[in-house]
Coordinates of C-alpha atoms in Angstrom, one line a residue:
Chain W
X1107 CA 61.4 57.7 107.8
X1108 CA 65.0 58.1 109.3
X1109 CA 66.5 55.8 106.6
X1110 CA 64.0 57.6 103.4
X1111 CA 65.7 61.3 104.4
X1112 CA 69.2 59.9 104.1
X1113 CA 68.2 58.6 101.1
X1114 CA 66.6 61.3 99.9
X1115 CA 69.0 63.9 101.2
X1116 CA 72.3 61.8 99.5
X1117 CA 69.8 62.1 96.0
X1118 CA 69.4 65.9 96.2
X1119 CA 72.9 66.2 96.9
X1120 CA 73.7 64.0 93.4
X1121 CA 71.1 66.1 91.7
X1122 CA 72.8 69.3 92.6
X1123 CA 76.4 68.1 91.8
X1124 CA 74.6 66.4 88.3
X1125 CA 73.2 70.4 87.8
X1126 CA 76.5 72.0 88.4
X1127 CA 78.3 70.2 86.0
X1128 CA 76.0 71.7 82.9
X1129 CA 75.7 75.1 84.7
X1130 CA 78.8 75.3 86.4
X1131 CA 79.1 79.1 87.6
X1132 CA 82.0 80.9 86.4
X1133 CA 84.6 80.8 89.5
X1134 CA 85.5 84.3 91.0
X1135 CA 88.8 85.3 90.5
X1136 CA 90.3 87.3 93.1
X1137 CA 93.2 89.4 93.0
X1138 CA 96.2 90.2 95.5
X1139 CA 97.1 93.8 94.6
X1140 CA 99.2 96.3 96.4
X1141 CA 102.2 98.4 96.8
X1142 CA 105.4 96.3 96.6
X1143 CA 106.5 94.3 99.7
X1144 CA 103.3 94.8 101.7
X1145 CA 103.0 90.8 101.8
X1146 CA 101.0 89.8 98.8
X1147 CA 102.7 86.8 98.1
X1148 CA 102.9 85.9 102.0
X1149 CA 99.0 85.7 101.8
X1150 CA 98.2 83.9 98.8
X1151 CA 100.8 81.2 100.1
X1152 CA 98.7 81.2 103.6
X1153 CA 95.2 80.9 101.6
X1154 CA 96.7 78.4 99.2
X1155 CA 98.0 76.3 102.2
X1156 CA 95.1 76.7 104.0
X1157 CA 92.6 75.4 101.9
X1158 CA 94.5 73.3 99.4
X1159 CA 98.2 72.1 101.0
X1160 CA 100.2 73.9 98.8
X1161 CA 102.4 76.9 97.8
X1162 CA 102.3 79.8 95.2
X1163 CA 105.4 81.5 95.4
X1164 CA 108.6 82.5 96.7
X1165 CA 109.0 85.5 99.0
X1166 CA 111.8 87.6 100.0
X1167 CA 112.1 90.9 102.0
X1168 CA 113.3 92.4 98.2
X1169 CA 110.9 94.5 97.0
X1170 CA 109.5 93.0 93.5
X1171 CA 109.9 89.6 94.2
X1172 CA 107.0 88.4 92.3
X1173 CA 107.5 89.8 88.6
X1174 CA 104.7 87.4 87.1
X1175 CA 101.3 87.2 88.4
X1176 CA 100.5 83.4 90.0
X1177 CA 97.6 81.7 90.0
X1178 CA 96.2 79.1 92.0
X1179 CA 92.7 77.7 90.9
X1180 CA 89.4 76.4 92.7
X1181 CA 90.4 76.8 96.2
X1182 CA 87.4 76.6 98.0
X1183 CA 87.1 78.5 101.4
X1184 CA 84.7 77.7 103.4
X1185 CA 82.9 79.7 106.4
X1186 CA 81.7 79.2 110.1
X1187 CA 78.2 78.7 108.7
X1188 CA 79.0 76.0 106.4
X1189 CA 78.8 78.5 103.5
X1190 CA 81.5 77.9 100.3
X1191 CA 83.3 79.7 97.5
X1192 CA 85.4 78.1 95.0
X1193 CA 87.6 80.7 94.0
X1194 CA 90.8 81.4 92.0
X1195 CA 93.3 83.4 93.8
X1196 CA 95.9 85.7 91.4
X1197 CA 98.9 87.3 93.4
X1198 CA 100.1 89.9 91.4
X1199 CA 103.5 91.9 91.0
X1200 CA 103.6 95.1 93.5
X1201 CA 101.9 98.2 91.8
X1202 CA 103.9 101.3 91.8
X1203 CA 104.5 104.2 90.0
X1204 CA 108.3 104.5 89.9
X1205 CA 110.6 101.2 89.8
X1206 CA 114.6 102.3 90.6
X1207 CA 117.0 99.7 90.3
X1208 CA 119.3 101.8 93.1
X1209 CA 117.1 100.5 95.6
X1210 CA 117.7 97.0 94.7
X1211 CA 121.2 97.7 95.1
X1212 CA 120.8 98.2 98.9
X1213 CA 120.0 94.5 99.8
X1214 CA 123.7 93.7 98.2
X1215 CA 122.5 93.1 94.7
X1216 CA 124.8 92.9 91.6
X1217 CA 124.2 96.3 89.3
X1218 CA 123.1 94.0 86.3
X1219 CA 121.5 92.1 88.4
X1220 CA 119.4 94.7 89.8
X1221 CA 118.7 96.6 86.2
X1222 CA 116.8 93.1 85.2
X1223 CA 114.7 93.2 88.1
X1224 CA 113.8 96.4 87.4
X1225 CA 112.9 95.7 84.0
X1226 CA 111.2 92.5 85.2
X1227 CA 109.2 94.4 88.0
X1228 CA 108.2 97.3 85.4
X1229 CA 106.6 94.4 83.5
X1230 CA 105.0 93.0 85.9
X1231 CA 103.5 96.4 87.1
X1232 CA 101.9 96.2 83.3
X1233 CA 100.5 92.2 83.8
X1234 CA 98.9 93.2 87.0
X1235 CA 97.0 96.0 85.3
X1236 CA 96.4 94.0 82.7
X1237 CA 94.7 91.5 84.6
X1238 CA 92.7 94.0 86.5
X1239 CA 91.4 95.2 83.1
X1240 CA 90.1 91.7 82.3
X1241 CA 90.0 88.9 84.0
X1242 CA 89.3 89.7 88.0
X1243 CA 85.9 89.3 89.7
X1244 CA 87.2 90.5 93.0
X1245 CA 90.2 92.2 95.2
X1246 CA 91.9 92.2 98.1
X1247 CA 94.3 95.1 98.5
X1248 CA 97.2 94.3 100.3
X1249 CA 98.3 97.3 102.7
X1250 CA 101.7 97.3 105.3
X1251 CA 100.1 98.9 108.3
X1252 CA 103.3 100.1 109.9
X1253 CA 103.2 102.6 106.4
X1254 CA 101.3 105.6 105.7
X1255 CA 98.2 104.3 103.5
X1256 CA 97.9 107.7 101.8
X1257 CA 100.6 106.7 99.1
X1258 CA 99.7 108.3 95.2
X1259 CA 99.5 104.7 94.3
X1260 CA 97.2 103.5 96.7
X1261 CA 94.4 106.2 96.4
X1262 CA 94.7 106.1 92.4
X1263 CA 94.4 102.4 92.7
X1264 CA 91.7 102.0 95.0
X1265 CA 90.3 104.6 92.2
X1266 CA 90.9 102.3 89.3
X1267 CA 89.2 99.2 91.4
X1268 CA 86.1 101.3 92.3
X1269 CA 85.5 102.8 89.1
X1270 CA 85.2 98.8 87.6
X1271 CA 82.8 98.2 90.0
X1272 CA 84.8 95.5 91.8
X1273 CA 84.0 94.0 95.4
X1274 CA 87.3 95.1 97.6
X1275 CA 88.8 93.9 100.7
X1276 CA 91.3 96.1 101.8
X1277 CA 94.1 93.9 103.9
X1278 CA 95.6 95.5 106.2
X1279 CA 98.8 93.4 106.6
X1280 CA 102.0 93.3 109.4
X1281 CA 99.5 93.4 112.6
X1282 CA 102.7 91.4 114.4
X1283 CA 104.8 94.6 113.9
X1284 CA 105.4 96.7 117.0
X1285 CA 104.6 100.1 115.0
X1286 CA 101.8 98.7 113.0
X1287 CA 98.5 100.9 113.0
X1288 CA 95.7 99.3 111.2
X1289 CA 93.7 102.2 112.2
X1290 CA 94.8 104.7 110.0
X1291 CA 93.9 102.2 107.0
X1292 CA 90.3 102.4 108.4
X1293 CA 90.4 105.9 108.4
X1294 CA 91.8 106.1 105.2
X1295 CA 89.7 103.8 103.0
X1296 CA 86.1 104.3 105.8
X1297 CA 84.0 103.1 102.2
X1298 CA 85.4 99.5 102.3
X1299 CA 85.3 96.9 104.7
X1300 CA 89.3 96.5 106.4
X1301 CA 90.4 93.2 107.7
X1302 CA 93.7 93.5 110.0
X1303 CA 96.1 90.7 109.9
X1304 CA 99.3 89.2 110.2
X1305 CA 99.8 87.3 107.0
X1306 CA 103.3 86.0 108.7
X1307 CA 102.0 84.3 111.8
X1308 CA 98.5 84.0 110.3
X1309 CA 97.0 86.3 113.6
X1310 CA 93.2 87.0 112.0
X1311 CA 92.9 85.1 108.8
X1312 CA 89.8 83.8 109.5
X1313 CA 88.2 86.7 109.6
X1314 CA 89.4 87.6 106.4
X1315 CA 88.0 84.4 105.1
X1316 CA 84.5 85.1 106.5
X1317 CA 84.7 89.0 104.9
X1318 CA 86.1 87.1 101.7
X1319 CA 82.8 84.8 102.0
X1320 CA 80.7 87.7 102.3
X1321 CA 82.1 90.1 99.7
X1322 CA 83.1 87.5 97.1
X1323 CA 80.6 84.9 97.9
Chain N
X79 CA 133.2 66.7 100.7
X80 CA 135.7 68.5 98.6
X81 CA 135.6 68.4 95.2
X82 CA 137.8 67.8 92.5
X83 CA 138.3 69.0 89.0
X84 CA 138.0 65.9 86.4
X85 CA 140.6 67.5 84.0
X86 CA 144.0 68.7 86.0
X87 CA 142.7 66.9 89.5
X88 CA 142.8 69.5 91.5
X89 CA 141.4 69.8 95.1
X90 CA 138.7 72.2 96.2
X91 CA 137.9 72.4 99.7
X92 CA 134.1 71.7 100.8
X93 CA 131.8 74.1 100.2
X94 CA 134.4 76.3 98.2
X95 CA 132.7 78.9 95.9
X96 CA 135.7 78.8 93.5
X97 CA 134.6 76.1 91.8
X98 CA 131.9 78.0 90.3
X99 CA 133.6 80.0 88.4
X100 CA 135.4 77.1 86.9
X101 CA 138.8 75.6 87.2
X102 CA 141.3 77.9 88.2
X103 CA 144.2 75.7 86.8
X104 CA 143.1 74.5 83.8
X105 CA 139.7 76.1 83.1
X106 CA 137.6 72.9 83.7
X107 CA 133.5 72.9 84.3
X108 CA 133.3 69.5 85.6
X109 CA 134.1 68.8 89.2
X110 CA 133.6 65.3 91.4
X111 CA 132.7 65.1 95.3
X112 CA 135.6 62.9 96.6
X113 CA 135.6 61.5 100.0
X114 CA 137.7 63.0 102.3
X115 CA 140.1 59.7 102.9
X116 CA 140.4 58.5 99.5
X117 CA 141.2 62.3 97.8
X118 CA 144.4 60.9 96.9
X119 CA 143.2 57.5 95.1
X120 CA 143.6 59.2 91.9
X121 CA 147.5 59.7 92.0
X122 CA 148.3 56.7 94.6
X123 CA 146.3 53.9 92.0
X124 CA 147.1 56.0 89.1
X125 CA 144.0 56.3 87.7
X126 CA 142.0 59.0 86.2
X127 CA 139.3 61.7 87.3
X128 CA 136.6 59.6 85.4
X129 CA 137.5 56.3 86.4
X130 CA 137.2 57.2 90.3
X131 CA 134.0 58.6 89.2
X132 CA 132.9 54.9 87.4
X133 CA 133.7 53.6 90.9
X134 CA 132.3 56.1 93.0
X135 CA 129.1 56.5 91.3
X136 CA 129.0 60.2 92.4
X137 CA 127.6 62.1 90.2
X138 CA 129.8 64.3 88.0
X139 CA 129.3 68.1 89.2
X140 CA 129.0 70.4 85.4
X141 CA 129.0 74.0 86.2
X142 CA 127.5 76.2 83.9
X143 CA 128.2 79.5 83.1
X144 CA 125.6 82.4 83.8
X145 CA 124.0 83.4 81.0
X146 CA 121.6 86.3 82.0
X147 CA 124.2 89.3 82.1
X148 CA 125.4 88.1 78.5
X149 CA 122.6 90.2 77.2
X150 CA 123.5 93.4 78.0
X151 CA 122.2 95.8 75.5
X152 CA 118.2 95.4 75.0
X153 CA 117.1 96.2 71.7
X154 CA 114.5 98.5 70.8
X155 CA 111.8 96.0 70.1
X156 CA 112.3 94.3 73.6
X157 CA 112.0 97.8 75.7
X158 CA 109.1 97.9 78.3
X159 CA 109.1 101.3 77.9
X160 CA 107.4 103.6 75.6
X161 CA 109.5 107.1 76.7
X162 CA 113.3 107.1 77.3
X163 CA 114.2 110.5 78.7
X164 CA 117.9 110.2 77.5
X165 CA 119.2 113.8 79.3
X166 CA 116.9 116.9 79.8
X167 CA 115.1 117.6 76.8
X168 CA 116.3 114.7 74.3
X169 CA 114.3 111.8 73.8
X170 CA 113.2 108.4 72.2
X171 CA 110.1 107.0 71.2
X172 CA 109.3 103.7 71.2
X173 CA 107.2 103.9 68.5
X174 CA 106.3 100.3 68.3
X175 CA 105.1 100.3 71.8
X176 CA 103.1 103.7 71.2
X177 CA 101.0 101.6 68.1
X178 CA 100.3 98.7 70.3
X179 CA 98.9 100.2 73.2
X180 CA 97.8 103.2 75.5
X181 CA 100.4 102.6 78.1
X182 CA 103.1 104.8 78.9
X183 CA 106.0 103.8 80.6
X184 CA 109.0 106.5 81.0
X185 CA 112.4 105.6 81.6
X186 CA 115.1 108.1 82.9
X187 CA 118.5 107.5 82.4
X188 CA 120.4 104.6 80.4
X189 CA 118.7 101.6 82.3
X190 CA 117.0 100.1 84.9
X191 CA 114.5 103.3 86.3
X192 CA 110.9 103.6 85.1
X193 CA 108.0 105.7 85.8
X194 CA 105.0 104.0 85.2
X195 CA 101.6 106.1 84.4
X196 CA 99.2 103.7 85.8
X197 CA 96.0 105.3 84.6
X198 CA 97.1 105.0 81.2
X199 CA 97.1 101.0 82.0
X200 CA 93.6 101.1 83.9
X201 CA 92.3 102.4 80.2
X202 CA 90.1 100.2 78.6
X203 CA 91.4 98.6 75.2
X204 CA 89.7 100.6 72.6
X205 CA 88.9 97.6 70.3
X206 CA 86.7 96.2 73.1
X207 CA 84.9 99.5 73.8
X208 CA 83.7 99.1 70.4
X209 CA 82.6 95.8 70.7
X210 CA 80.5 96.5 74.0
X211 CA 78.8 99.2 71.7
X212 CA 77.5 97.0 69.2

């Protein structure tokens, strides 16, 4: 009896992969959005190496480091219960409303230098919307807790997600941070669920995984 | 290591940022790591730059010039945005930009500082709206 279940159970499990292949769901595609230098890219590196071994960008303490969006495809996260989602992760270029190349200038940059990133990072503030408009299934907004969470950008963005319809994690990010206060983010976004975490020292992930397995899943 | 430059011979210390500007004596691109105890072989066995390098086998350092400030001027048809605000009250359209799309990106000044009107990017394209209707 022992030896026909195995069987049996190795069979069902052949069956299902042979019933994926023909109707293999479309993966979800989640996106990393947020105001510059909140710690997108710091994230999907964590998930990436979490769950696959590797990398998807460089980051740096700059804002608009990431002036492309990234993706890394069929990660698959899975949950306490033995639940899975394959999902593609997109980390995007920081959304803001005004890009200075001045500030650049601060962290010892060279003027030309600087004027390119801007240019770059004004781009890249386009791709990321552009993505949103097409191509994303599902979002986890990045938020610095140690900043106030009522920025423009933030409520007009959570806005844009909402009025697509789109399951939202709101992160918030920098827990290890002595003046971090991820309770204001709760306050501020009550509507959505808010995972605090430390995308640096990895403090809470996994129970942004589990929320990811239950919103996106 | 210090390095030495393959054309005129001469010495940079290790780790010198000189050398990436190019030669300072002659101009040169290409450098060679030399070992410390034999950085005078070339003049004591008379031999040149690229023969030391034959016997070596250390790679030949090329440095190459920077290339991405030689652009300085972006034309029209490059711009990201759509709106310059030259001074107060003068202008320029990108009117290439306008015809393409919805979004509206302003930028104050000569270079480098952009507003960006992100509802105007959250629009929907309005060829798709049209195909949703059908």
């Amino acid at each position: 009896m022992k030896i026909f279940l195995q069987t049996f159970g190795t069979a069902k499990k052949k069956f299902s992969n042979f019933l994926n292949s023909f109707f293999k769901k479309k993966r979800t595609r989640i996106g990393i959005y947020g105001p510059p230098n909140a710690g997108k890219t710091t994230l999907a590196n964590r998930i990436a190496r979490d769950w696959t071994g590797d990398a998807i960008g460089p980051v740096s303490e700059i804002p608009h480091e990431t002036r492309r969006a990234r993706k890394k495809e069929d990660i698959i996260i899975s949950g306490a219960n033995g639940s899975t989602v394959t999902m593609d992760i997109v980390d995007t270029p920081g959304v803001t409303t005004k890009i200075d190349y001045h500030e650049f200038l601060e962290f010892g940059m060279e003027k030309d230098e600087a004027i390119i990133r801007a240019r770059e990072a004004t781009e890249g503030v386009a791709e990321a919307m552009h993505w949103l408009r097409e191509d994303i299934d599902g979002v986890i907004y990045m938020l610095d807790s140690t900043l106030d969470p009522f920025m423009q950008v933030n409520i007009m963005m959570i806005g844009i997600i909402e009025s697509r319809n789109l399951p939202v994690i709101i992160v918030a990010n920098k827990i290890d941070l002595p003046d971090a206060a991820p309770a204001r983010i709760r306050s501020a976004f009550p509507q959505h669920p808010v995972v605090a975490i430390s995308g640096l020292e990895g403090r809470n992930v996994e129970d942004l995984y589990e929320t990811m397995l239950e919103y996106f899943g | 290591m210090p390095h030495k430059c393959t054309k005129c011979g001469r010495e940079y210390k290790d780790g010198s940022t000189e050398i990436l500007r190019g030669c300072a004596s002659c101009g040169g691109k290409k450098f060679l790591y030399v070992k410390e105890e034999e950085i005078n072989k070339d003049v004591l066995e008379e031999k040149s730059i690229e023969e030391i390098a034959d016997e070596s086998h250390e790679e030949v350092l090329e440095v190459v010039e920077p290339t991405v400030s030689k652009k300085r001027e972006v034309e029209m048809y490059d711009r990201v945005e759509t709106i310059r605000i030259v001074s107060p009250g003068s202008y320029e359209l990108n009117l290439e930009k306008m015809a393409k799309s919805d979004e509206r990106i302003v930028s104050v000044g000569k270079e480098g500082s952009y507003i960006i009107d992100l509802m105007s990017m959250a629009k929907e394209e309005p060829k798709k709206k049209r195909a949703k209707k059908r």
